[in-house]
PDB file of C-alpha atoms and ligand atoms in Angstrom:
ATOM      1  CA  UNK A   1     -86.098  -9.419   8.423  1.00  0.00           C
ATOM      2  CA  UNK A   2     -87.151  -8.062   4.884  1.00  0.00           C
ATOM      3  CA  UNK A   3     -90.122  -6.206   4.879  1.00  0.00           C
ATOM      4  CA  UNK A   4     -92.059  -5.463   2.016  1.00  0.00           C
ATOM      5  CA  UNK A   5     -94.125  -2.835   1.463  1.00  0.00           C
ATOM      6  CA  UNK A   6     -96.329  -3.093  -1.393  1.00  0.00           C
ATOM      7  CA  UNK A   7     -96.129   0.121  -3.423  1.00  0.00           C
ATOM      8  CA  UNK A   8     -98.898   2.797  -3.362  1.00  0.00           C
ATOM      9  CA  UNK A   9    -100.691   3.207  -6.336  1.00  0.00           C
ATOM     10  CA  UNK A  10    -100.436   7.129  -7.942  1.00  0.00           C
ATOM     11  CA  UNK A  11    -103.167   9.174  -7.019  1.00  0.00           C
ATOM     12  CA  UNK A  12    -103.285  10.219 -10.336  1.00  0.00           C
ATOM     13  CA  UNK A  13    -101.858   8.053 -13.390  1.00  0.00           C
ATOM     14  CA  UNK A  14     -98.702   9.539 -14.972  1.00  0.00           C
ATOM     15  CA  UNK A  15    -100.622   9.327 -18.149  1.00  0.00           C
ATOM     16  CA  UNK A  16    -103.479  11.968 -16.540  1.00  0.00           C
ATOM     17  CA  UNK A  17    -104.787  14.560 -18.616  1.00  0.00           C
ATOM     18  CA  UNK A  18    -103.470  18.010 -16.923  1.00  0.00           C
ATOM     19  CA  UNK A  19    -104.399  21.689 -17.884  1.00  0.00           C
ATOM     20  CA  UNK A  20    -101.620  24.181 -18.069  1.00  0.00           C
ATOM     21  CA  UNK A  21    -101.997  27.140 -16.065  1.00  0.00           C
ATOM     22  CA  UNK A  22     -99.796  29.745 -16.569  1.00  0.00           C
ATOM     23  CA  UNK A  23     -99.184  33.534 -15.016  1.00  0.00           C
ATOM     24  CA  UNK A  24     -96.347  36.107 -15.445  1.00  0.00           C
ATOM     25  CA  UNK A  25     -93.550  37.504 -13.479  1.00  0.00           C
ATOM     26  CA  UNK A  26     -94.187  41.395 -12.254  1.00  0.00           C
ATOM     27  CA  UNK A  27     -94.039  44.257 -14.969  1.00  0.00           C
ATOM     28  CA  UNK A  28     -94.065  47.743 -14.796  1.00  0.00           C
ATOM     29  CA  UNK A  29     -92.280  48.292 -11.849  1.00  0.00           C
ATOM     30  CA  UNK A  30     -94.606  46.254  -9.528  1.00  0.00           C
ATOM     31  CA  UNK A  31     -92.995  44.248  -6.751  1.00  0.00           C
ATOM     32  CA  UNK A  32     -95.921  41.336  -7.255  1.00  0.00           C
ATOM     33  CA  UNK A  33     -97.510  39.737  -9.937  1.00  0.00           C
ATOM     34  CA  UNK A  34    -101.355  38.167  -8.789  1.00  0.00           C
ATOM     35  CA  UNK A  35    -101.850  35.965 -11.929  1.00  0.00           C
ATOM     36  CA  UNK A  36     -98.555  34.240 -10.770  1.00  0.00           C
ATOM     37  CA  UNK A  37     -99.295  33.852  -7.114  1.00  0.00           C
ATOM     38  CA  UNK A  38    -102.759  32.644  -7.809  1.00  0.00           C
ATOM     39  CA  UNK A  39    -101.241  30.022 -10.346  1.00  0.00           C
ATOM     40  CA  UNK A  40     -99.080  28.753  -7.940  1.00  0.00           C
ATOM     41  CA  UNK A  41    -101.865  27.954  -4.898  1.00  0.00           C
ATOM     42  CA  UNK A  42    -103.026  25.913  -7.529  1.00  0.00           C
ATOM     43  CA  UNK A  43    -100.883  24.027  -8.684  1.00  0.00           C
ATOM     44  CA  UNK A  44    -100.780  20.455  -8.646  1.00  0.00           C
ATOM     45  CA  UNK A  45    -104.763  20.471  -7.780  1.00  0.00           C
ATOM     46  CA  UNK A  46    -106.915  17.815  -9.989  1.00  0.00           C
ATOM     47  CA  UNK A  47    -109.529  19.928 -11.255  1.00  0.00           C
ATOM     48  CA  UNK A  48    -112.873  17.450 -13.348  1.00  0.00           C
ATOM     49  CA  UNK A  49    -109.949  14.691 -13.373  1.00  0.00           C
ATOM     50  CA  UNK A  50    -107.352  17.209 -14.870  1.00  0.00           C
ATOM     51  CA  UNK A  51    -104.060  18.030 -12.985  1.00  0.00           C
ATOM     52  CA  UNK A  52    -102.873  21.545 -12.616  1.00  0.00           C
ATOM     53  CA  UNK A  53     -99.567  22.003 -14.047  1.00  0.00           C
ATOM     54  CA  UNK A  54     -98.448  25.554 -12.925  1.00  0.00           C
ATOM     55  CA  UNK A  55     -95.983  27.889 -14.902  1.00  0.00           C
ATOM     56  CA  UNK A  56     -94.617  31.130 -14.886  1.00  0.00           C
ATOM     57  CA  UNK A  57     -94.046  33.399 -18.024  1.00  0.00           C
ATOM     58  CA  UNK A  58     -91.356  36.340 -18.120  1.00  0.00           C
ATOM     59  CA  UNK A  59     -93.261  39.481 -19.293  1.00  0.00           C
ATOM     60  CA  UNK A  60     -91.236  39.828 -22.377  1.00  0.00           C
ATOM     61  CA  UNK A  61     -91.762  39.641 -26.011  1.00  0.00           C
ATOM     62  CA  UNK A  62     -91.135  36.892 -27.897  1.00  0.00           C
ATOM     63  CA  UNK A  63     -89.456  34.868 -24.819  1.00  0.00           C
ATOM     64  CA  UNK A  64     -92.552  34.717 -23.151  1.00  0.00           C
ATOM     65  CA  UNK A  65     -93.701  32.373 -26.454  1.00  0.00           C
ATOM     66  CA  UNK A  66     -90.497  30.296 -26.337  1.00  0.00           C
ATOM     67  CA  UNK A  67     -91.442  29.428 -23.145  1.00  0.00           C
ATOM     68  CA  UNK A  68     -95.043  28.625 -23.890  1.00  0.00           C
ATOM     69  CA  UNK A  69     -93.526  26.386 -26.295  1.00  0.00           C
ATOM     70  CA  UNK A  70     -91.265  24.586 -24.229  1.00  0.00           C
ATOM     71  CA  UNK A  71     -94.417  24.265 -21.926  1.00  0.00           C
ATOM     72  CA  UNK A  72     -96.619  22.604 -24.110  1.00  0.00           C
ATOM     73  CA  UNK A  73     -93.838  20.493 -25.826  1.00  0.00           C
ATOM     74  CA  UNK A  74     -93.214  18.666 -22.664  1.00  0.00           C
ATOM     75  CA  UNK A  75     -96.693  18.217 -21.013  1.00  0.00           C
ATOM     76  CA  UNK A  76     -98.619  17.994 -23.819  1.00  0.00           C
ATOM     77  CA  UNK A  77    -101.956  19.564 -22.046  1.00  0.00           C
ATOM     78  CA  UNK A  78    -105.462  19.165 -22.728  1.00  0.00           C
ATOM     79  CA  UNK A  79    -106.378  22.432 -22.323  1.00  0.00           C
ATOM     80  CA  UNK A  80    -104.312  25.535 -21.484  1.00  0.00           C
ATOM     81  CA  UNK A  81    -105.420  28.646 -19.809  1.00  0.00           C
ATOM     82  CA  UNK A  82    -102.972  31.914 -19.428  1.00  0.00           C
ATOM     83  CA  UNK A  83    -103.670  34.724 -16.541  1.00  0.00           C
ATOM     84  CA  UNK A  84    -102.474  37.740 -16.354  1.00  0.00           C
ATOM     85  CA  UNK A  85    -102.401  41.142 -14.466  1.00  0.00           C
ATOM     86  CA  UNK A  86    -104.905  44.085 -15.238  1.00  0.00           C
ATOM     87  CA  UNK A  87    -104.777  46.850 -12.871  1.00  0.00           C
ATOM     88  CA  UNK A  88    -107.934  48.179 -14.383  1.00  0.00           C
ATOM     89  CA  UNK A  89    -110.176  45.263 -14.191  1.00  0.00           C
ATOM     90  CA  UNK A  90    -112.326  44.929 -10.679  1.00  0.00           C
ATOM     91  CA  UNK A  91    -113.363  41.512 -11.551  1.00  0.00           C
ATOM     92  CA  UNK A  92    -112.169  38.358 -12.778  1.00  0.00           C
ATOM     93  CA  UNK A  93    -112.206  39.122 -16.642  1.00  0.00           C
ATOM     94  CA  UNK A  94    -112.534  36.156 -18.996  1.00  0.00           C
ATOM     95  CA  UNK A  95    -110.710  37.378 -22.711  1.00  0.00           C
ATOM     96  CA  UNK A  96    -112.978  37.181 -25.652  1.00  0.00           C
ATOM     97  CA  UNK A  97    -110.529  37.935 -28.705  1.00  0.00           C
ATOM     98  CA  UNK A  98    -106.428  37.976 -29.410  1.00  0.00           C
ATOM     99  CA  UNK A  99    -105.458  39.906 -31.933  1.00  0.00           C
ATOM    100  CA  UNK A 100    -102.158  39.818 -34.256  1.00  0.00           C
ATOM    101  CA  UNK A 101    -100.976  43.504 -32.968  1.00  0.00           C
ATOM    102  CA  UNK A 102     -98.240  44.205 -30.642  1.00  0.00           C
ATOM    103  CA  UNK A 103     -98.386  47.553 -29.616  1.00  0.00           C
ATOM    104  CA  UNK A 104     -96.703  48.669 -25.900  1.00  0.00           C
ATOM    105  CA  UNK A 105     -97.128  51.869 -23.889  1.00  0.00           C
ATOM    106  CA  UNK A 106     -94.069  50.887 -21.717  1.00  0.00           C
ATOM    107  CA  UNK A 107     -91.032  48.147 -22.337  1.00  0.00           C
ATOM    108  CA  UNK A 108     -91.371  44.789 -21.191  1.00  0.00           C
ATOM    109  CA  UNK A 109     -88.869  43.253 -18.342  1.00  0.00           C
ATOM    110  CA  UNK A 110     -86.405  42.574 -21.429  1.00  0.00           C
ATOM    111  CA  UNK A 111     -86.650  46.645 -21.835  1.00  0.00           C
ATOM    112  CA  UNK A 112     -88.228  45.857 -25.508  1.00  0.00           C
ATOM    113  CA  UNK A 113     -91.317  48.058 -26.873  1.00  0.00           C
ATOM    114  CA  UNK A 114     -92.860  47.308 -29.694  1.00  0.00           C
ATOM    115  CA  UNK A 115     -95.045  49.320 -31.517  1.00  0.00           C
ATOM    116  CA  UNK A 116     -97.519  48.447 -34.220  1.00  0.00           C
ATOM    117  CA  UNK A 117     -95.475  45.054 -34.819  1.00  0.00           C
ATOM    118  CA  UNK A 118     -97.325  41.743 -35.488  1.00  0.00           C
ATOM    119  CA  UNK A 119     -97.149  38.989 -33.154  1.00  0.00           C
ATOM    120  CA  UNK A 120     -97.243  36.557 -36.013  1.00  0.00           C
ATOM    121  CA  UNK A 121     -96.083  38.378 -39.577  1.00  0.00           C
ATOM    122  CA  UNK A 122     -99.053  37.128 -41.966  1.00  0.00           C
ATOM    123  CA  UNK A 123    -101.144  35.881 -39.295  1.00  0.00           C
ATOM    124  CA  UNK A 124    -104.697  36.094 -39.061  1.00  0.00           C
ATOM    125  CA  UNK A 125    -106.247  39.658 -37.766  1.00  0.00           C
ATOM    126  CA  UNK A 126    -107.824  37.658 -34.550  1.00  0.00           C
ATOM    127  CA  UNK A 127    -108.738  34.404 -32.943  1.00  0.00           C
ATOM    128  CA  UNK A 128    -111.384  33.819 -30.725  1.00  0.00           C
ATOM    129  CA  UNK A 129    -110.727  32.285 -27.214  1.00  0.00           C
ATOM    130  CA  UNK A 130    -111.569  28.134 -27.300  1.00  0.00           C
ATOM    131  CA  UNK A 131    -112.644  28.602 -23.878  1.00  0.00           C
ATOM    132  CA  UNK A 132    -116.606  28.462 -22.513  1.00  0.00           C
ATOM    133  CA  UNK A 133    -116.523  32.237 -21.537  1.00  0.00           C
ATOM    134  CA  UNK A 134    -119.714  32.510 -20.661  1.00  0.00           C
ATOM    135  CA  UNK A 135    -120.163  29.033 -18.792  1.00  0.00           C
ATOM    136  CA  UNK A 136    -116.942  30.509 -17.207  1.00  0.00           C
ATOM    137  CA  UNK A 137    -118.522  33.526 -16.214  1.00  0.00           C
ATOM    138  CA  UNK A 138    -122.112  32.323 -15.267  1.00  0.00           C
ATOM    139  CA  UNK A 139    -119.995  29.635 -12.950  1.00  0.00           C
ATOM    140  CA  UNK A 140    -117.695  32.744 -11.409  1.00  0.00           C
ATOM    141  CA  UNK A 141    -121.401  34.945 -10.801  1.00  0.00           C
ATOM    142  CA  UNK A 142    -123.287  31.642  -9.485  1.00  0.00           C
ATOM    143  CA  UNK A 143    -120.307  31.629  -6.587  1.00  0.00           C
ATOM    144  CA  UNK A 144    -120.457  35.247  -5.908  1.00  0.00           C
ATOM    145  CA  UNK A 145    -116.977  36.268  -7.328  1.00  0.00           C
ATOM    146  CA  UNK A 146    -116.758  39.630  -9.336  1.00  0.00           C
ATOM    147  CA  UNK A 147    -116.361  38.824 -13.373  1.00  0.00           C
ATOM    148  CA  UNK A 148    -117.061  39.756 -16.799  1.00  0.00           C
ATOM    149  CA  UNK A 149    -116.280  39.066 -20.551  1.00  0.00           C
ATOM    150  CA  UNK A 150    -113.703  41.418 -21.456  1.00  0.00           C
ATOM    151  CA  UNK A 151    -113.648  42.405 -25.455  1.00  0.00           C
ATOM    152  CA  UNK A 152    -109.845  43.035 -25.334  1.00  0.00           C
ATOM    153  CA  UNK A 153    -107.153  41.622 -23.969  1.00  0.00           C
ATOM    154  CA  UNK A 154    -104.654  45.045 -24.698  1.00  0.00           C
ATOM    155  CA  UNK A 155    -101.326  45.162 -27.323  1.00  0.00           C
ATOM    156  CA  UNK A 156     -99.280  44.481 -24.623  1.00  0.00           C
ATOM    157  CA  UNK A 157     -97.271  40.956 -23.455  1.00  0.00           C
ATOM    158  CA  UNK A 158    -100.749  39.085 -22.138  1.00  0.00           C
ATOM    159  CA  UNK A 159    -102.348  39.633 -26.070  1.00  0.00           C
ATOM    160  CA  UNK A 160     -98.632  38.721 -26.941  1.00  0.00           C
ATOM    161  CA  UNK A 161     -99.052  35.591 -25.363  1.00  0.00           C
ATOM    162  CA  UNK A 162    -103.295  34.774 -25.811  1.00  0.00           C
ATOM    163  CA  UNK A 163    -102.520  35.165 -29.846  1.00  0.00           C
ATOM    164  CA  UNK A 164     -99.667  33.120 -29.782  1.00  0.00           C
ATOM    165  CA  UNK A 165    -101.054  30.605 -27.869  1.00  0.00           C
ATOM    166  CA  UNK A 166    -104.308  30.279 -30.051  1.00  0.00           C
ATOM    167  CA  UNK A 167    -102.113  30.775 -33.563  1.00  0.00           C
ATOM    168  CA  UNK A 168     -99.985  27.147 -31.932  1.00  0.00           C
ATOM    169  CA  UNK A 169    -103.194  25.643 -31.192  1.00  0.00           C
ATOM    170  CA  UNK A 170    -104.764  26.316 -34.584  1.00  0.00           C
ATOM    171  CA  UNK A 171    -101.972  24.621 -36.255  1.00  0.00           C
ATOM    172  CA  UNK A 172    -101.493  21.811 -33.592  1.00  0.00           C
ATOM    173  CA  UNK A 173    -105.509  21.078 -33.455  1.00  0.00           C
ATOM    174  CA  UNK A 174    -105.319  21.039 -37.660  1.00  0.00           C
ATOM    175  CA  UNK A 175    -103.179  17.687 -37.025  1.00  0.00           C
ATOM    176  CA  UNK A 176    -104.261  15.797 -33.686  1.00  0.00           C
ATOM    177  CA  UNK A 177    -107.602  14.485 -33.220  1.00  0.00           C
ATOM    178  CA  UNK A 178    -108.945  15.753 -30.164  1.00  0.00           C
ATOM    179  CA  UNK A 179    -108.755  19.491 -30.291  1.00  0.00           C
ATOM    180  CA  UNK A 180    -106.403  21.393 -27.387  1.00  0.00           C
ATOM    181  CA  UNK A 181    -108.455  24.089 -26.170  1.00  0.00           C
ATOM    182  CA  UNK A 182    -107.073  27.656 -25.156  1.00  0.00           C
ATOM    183  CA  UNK A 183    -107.683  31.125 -23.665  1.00  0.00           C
ATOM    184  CA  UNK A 184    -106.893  33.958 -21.446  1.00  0.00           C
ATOM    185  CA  UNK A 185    -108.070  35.537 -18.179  1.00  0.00           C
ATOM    186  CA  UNK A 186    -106.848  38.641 -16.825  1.00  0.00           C
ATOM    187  CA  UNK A 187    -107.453  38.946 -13.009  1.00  0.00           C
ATOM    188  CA  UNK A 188    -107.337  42.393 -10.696  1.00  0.00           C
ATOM    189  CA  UNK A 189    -104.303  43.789  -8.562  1.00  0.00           C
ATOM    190  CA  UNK A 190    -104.207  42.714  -4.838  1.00  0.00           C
ATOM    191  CA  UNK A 191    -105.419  45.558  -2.186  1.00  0.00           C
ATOM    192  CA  UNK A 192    -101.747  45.635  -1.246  1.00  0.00           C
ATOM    193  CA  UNK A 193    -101.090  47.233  -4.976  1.00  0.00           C
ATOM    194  CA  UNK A 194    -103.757  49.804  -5.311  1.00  0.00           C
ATOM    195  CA  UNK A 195    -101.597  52.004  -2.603  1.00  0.00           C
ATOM    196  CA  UNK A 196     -99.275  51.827  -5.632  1.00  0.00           C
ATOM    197  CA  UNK A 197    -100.907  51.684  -8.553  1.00  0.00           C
ATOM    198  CA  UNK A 198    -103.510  54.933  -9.819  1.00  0.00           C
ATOM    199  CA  UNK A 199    -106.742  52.554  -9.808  1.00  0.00           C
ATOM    200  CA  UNK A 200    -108.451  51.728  -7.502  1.00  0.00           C
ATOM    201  CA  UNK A 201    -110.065  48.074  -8.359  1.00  0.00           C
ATOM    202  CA  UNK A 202    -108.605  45.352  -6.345  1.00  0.00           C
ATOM    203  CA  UNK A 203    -109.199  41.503  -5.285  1.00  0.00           C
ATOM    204  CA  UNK A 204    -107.799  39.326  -2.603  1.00  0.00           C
ATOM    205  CA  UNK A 205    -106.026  36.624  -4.048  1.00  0.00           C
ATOM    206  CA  UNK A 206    -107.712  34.092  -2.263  1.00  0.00           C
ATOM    207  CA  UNK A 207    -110.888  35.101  -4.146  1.00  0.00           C
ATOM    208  CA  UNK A 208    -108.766  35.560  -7.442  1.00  0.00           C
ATOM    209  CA  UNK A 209    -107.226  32.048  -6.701  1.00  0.00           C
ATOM    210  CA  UNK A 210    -110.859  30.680  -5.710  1.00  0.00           C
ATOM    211  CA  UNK A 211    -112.537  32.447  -9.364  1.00  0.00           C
ATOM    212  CA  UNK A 212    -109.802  30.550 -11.220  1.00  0.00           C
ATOM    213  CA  UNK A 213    -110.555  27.060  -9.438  1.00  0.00           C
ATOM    214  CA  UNK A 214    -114.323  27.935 -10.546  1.00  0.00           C
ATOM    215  CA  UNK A 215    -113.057  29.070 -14.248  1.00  0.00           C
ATOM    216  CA  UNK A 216    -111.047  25.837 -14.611  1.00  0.00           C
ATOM    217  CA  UNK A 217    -113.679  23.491 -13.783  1.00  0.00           C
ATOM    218  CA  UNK A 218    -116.685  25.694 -16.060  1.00  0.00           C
ATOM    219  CA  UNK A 219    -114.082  25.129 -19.064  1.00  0.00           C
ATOM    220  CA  UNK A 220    -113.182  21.271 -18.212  1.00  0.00           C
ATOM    221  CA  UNK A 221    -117.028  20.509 -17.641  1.00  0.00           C
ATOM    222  CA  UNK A 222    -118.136  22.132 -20.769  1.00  0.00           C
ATOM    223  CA  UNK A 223    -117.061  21.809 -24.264  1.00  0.00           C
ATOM    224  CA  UNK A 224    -119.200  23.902 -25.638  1.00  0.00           C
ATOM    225  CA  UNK A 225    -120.333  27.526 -24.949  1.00  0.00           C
ATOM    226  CA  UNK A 226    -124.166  29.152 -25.604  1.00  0.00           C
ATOM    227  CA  UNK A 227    -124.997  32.914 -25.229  1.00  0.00           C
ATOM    228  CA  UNK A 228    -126.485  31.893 -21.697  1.00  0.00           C
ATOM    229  CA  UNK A 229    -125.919  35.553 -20.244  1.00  0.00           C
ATOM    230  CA  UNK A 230    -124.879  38.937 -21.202  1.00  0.00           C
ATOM    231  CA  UNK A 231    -121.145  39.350 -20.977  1.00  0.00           C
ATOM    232  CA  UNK A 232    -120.358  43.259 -20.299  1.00  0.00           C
ATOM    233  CA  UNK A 233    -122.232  46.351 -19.180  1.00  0.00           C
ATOM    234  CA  UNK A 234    -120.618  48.426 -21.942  1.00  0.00           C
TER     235      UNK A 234
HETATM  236  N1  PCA B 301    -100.160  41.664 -17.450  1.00  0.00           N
HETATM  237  C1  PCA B 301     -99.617  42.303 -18.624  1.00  0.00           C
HETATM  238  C2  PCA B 301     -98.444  41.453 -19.004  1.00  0.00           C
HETATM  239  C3  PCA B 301     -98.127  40.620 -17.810  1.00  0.00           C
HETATM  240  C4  PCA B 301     -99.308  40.731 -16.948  1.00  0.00           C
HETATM  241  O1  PCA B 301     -99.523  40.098 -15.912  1.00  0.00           O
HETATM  242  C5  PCA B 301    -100.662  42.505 -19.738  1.00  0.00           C
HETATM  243  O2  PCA B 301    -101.847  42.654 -19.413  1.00  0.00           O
HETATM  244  O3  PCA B 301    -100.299  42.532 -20.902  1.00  0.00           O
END
């Protein structure tokens, strides 16, 4: 006997709007990278009606940008949000500013080092981040989790990648109607790092995985920011 089993309607539509969430491959000798293994408990999550499309990012020059491109190319996201690794930072640190200067203290995983070298030859000094920072970061305080507004994202592959990432949705936004929005968040090393790293700060990625559920859904849920709290202490 045939049976027939009617088919079971997507949980989300294929048309859905997703957010791209990316984070990098480790650098600098580390054995881990936490913006990558947060990104990837996440993926595939529907965040304010938006599915989580996880990516990873080599930490490299230029090829970090190809793949970026590739990235957006095929998914075509509504909003796209890039984490990486700052060993310095003790809290979840949302990125204020890119700016057009690549500038490295050691070589990326490619064994490139660029010094004093645009990202984009001709390209604007800076662009701001598209993101709600400080909706981001009143949402991340509100639940407890360590965060701040961070005034620079560094000259190394994350800036790299925040600059390039606003300078394609500049031009992409000047054509389509509803704008893409963008930005960066740099997130602390695991406790399991700081035995090799020389800082101290550190997060447990379920909390660093947790701060960028919270992040995702401030910047879905609002479109536009207001000075609603002081960002830094400095
Ligand atoms: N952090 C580096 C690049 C990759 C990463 O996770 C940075 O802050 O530039």
């Amino acid at each position: 006997m045939l049976h027939l089993t009617p088919a079971m309607p997507p949980a989300q539509p294929l048309t859905a709007p997703c957010v791209l969430l990316t984070g990098f491959d480790p650098f600098g000798g580390m054995h881990v990278n936490p913006s990558w293994q947060a990104v990837q408990a996440l993926a595939g999550r529907v965040i304010a009606g938006h599915r989580v499309i996880a990516a990873q990012l080599p930490t490299e020059f230029g090829t970090s940008l190809r793949s970026l491109d590739t990235l957006l190319a095929k998914h075509a996201p509504s909003l796209v949000l890039c984490i990486g690794q700052a060993s310095t930072r003790s809290g979840i640190s949302m990125e204020r500013i890119a700016i057009n200067v690549d500038d490295a203290r050691i070589p990326d995983n490619a064994g490139y080092q660029p010094v004093d070298v645009p990202v984009v030859p001709h390209g604007p000094a800076a662009y701001f981040s598209t993101l709600p920072i400080k909706a981001m970061l009143r949402a991340l305080q509100q639940q407890g989790i360590p965060a701040d507004v961070s005034q620079t994202a560094g000259t190394f592959v994350c800036n790299h990648v925040f600059y390039g990432l606003m300078h394609r949705l500049a031009a992409l936004n000047a054509k389509a109607g509803v704008p893409v929005r963008g930005g960066f968040v740099h997130v602390p090393a695991l406790p399991e790092q700081v035995a090799d790293l020389s800082h101290d700060p550190h997060m447990p990625l379920v909390q660093i995985a947790q701060g960028l559920r919270v992040v995702m859904q401030a910047a879905l849920t609002h479109t536009t920011d207001v000075a609603m709290v002081a960002g830094a202490l400095d």
